[in-house]
mmCIF file of C-alpha atoms in Angstrom:
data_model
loop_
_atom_site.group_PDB
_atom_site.id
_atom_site.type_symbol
_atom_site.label_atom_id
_atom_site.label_comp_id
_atom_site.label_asym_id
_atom_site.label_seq_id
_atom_site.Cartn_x
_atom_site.Cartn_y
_atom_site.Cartn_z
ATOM 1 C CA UNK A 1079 0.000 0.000 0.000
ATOM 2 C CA UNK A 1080 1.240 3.521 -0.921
ATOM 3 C CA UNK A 1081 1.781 6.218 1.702
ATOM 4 C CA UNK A 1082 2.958 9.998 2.240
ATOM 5 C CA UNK A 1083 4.376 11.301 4.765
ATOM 6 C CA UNK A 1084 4.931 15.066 5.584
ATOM 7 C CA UNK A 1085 6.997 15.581 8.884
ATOM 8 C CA UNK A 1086 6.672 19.154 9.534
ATOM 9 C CA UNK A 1087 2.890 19.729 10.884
ATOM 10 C CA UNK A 1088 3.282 23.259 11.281
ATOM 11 C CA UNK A 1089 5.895 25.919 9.996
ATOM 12 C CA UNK A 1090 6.209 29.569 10.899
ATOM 13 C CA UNK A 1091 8.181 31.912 8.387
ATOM 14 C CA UNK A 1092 8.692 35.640 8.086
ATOM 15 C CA UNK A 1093 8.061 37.178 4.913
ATOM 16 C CA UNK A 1094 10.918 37.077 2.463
ATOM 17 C CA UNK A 1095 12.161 33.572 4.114
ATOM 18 C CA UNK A 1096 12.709 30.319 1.715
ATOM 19 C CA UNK A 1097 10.556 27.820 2.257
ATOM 20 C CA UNK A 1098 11.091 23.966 1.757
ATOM 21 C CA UNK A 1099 8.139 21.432 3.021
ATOM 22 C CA UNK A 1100 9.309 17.929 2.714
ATOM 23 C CA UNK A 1101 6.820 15.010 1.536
ATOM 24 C CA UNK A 1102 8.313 11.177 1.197
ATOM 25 C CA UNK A 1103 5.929 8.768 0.542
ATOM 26 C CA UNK A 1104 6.496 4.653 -0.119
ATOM 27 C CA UNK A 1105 5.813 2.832 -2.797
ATOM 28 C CA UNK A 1106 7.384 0.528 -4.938
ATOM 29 C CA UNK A 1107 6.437 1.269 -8.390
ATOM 30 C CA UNK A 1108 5.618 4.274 -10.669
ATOM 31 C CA UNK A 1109 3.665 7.221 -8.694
ATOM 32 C CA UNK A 1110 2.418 10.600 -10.034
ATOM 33 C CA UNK A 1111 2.846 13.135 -7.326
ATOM 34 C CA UNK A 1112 0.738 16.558 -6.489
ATOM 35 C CA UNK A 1113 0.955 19.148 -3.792
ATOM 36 C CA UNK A 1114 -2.856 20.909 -3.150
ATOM 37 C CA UNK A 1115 -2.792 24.240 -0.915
ATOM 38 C CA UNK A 1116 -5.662 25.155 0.924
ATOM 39 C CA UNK A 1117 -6.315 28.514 2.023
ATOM 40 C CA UNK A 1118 -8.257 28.881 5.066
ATOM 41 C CA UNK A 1119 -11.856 28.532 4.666
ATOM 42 C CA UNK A 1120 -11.400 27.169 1.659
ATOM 43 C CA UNK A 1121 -11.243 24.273 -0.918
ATOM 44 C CA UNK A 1122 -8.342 22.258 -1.919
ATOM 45 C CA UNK A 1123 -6.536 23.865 -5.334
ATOM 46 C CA UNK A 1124 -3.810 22.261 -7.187
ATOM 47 C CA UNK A 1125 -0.342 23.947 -6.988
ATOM 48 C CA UNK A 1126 1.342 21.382 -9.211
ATOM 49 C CA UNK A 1127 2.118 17.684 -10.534
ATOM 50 C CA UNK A 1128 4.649 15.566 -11.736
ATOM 51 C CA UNK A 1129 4.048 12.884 -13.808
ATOM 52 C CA UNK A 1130 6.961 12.241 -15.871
ATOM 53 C CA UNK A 1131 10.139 13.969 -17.336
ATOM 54 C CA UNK A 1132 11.938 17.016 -15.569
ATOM 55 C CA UNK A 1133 12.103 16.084 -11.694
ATOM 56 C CA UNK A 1134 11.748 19.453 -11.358
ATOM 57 C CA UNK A 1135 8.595 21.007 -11.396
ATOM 58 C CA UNK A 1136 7.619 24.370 -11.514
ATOM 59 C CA UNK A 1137 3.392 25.403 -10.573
ATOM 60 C CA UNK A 1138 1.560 28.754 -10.040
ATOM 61 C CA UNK A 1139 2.355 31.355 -7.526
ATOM 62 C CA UNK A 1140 6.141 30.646 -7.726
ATOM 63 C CA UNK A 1141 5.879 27.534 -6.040
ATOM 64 C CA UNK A 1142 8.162 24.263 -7.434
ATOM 65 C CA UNK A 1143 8.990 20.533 -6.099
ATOM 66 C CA UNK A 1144 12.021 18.569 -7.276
ATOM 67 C CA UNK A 1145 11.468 14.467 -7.349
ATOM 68 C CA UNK A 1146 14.048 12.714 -5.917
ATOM 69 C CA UNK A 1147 13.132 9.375 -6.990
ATOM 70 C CA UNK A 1148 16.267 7.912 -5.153
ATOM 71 C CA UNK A 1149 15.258 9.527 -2.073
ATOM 72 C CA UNK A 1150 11.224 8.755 -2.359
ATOM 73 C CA UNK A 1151 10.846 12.678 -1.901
ATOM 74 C CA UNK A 1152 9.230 15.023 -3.243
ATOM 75 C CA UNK A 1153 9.470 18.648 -1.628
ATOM 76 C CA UNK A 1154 8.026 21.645 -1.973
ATOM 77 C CA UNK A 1155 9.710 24.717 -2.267
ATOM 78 C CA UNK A 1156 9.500 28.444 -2.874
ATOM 79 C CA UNK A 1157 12.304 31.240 -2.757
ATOM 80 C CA UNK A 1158 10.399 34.106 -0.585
ATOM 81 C CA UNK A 1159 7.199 33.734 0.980
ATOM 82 C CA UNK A 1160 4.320 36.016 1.240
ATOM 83 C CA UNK A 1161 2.361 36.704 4.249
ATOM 84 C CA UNK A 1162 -0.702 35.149 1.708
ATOM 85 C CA UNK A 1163 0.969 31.902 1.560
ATOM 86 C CA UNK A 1164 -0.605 31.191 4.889
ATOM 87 C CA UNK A 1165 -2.082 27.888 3.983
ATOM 88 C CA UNK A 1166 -1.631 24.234 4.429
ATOM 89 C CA UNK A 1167 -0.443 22.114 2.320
ATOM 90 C CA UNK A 1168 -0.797 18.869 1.034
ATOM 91 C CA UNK A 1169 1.665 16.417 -0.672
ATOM 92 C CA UNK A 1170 -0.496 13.529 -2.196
ATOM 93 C CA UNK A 1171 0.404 10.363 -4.510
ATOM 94 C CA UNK A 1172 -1.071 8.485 -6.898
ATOM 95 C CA UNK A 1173 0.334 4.932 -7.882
ATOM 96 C CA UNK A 1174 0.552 5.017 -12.093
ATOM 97 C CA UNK A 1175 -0.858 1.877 -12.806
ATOM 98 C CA UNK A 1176 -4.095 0.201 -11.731
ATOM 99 C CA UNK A 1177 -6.349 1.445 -9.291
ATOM 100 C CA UNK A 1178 -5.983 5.003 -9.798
ATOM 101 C CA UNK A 1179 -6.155 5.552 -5.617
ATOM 102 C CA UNK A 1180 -4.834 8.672 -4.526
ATOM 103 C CA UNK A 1181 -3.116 8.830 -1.174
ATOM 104 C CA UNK A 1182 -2.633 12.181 0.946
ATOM 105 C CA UNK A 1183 -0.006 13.270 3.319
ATOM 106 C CA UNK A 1184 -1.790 14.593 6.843
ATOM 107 C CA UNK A 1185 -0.868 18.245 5.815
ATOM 108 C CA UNK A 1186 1.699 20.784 6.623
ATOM 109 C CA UNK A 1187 0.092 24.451 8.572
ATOM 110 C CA UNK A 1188 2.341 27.217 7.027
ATOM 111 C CA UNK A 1189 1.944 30.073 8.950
ATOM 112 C CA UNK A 1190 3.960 33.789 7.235
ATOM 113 C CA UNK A 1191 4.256 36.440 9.644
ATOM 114 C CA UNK A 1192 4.445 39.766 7.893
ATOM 115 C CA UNK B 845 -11.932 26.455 -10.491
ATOM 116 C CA UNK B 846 -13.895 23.424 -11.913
ATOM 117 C CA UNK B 847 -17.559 23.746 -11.531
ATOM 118 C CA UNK B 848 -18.068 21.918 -8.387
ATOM 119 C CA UNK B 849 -20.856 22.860 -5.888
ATOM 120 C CA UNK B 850 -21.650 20.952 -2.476
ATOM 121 C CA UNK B 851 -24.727 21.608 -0.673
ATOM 122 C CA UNK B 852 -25.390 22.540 2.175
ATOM 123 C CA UNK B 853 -22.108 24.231 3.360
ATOM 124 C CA UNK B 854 -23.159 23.950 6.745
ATOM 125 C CA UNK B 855 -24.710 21.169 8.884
ATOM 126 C CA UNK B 856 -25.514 20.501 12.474
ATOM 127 C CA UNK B 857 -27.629 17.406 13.075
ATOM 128 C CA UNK B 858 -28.145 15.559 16.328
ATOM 129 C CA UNK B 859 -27.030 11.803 16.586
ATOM 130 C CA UNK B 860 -29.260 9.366 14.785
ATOM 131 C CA UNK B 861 -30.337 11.530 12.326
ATOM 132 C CA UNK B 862 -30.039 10.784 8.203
ATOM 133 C CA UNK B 863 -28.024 13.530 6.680
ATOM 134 C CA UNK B 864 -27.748 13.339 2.767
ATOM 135 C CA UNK B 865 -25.070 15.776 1.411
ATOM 136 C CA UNK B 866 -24.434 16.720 -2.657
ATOM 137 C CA UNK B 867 -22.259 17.294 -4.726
ATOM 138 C CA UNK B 868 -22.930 18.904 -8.201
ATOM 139 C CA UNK B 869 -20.371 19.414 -11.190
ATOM 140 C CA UNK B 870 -20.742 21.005 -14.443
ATOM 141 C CA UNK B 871 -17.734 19.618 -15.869
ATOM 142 C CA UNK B 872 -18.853 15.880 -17.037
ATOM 143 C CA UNK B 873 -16.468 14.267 -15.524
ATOM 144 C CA UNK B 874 -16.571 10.457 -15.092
ATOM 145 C CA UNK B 875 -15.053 10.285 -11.730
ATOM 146 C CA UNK B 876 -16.539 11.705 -8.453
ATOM 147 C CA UNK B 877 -15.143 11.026 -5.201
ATOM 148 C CA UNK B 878 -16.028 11.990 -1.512
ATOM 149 C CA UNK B 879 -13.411 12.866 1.156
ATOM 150 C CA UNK B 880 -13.465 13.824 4.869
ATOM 151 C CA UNK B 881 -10.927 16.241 6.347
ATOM 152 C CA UNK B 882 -9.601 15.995 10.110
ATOM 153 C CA UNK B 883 -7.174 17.438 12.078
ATOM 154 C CA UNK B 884 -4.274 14.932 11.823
ATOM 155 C CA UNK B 885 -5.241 12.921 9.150
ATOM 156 C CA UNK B 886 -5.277 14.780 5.774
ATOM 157 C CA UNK B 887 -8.001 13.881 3.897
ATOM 158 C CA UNK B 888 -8.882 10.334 3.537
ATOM 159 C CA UNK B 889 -11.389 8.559 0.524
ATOM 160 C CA UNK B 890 -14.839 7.215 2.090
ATOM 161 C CA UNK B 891 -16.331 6.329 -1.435
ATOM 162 C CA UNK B 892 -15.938 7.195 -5.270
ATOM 163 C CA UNK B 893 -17.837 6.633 -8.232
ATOM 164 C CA UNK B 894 -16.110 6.034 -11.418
ATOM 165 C CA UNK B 895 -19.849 6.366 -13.249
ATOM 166 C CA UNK B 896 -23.380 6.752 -12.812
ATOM 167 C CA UNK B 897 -24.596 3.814 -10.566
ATOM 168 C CA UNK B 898 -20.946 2.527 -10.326
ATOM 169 C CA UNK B 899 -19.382 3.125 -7.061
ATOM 170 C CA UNK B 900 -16.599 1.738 -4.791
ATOM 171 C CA UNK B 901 -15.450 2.117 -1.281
ATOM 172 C CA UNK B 902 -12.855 4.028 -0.005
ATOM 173 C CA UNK B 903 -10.876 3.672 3.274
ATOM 174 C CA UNK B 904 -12.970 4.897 5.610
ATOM 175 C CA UNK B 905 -16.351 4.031 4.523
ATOM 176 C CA UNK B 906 -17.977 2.551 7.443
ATOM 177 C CA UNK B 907 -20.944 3.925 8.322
ATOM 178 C CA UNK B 908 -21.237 5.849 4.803
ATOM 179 C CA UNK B 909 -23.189 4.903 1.802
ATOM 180 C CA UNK B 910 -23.548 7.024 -1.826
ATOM 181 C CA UNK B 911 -25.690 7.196 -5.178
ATOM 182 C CA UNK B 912 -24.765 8.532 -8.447
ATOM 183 C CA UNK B 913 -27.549 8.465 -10.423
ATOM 184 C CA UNK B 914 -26.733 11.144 -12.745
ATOM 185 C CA UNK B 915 -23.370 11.875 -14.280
ATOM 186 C CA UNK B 916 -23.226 15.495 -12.209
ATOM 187 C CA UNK B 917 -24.424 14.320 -8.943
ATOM 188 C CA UNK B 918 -22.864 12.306 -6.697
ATOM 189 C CA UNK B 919 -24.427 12.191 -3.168
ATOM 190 C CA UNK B 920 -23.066 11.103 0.020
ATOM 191 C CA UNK B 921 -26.001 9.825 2.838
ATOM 192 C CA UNK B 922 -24.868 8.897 6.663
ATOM 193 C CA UNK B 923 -27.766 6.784 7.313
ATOM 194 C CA UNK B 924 -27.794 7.410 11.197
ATOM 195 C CA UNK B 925 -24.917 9.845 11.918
ATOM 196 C CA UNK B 926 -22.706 10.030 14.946
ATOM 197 C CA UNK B 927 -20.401 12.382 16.537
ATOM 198 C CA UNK B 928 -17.341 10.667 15.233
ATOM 199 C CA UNK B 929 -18.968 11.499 11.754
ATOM 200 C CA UNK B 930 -18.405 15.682 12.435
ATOM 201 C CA UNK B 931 -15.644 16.694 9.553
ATOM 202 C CA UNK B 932 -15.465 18.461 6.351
ATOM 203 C CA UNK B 933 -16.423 16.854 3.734
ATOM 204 C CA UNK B 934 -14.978 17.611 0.396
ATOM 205 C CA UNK B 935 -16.108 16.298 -3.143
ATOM 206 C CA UNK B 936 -13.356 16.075 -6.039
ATOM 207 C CA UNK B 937 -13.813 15.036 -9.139
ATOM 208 C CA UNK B 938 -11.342 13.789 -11.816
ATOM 209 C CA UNK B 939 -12.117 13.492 -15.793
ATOM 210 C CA UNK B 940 -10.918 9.864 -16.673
ATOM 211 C CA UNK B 941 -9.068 7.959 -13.418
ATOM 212 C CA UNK B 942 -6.225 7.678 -15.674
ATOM 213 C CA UNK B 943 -2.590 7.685 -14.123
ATOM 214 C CA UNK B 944 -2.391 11.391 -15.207
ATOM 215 C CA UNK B 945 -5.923 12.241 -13.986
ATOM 216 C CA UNK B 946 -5.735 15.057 -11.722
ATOM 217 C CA UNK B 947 -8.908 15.535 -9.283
ATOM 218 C CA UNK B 948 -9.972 18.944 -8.513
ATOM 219 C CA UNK B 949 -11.702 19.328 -5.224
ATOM 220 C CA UNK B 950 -15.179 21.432 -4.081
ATOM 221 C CA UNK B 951 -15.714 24.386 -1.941
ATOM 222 C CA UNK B 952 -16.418 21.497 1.381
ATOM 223 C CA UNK B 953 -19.289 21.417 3.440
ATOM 224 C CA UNK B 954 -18.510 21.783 7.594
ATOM 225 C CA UNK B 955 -20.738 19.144 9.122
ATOM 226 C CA UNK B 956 -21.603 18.784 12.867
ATOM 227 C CA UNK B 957 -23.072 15.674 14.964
ATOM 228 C CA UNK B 958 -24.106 16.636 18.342
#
């Protein structure tokens, strides 16, 4: 059975900090990976995917995550933060073949003080 | 945002009571699924529905049943709910289930067993 783990349940950053969330997750074959935000109050919105090709992958709002297959990681990142990243955020994993099941990680709090 | 609407958005019942809750999409997408969201654990699947009048169960479906008898409605009915049953309840849907599907997630709907 697939899983995801993200480790850090809450992080605070100041405006202008980097930001790297990590998300490892276990499975033996071929996944396709996401990360969602959510915004408080609000739905779940996609900030990007991998499927295939460049590890690194670049979504909206200047966010990116590199795939590490090696490592079974696949972490978030963003140069400088804005105090309207305050979100959480959630790595997820889908196994490529079969049952198209899609497994989430228990969510990361990100907190930007201005 | 994919046309997704869940009704209500807000729900307090009192133990033993039937609550049905829906989810609507504009989209035509084949797949509907329906998530809870708690503190802790992310979101996990209670049930999908990969067409209309074919569903499946998801991890934590106990308790849960759901109809899809129209391609844009998928609804989600605790027959006799209980406090352990309070969450937010999201609906996604996804266009194929293919290993490059993405699902894209509704606006939730805050439910409350007392």
């Amino acid at each position: 059975a697939q899983s995801v783990s993200q480790h850090n349940h809450h992080v605070i950053l100041s405006e202008a900090a980097s930001l790297e969330l990590g998300c490892n997750y276990s499975y033996g074959g071929t996944v396709n990976l996401f990360w969602y935000v959510q915004y408080p109050g609000q739905h779940l919105q996609l900030l990007l995917k991998y499927f295939s090709g460049d590890p690194l992958v670049k979504g909206i709002k200047g966010f990116e995550a590199e795939f590490i297959k090696s490592k079974f990681s696949f972490n978030l990142r963003k140069p400088s933060v804005q105090w309207s990243d305050t979100a959480e955020y959630f790595c997820a994993v889908k196994n490529s073949g079969g049952y198209q099941k899609v497994t989430f990680g228990t969510g990361t709090k990100l907190q930007v003080i201005p | 945002d994919a046309g997704i609407t869940q009704s209500p958005r807000h729900k307090v019942t009192e133990t033993g009571t039937p609550v049905t809750l829906r989810c609507h999409q504009t989209e035509n997408h084949r797949y509907m699924y329906w998530y809870r969201q708690d503190p802790g654990h992310g979101l996990r699947l209670i049930h999908y529905s990969y067409g209309v009048k074919d569903t499946d169960k998801g991890e934590v479906s106990d308790g849960y049943s759901v109809s899809r008898s129209k391609t844009e409605d998928f609804l989600l009915t605790l027959e006799s709910a209980t406090s352990s049953q309070t969450s937010v309840y999201f609906c996604a849907i996804s266009e194929s289930g293919g290993s490059t599907d993405t699902q894209y997630f509704g606006p939730g709907t805050r439910l409350t067993v007392l």
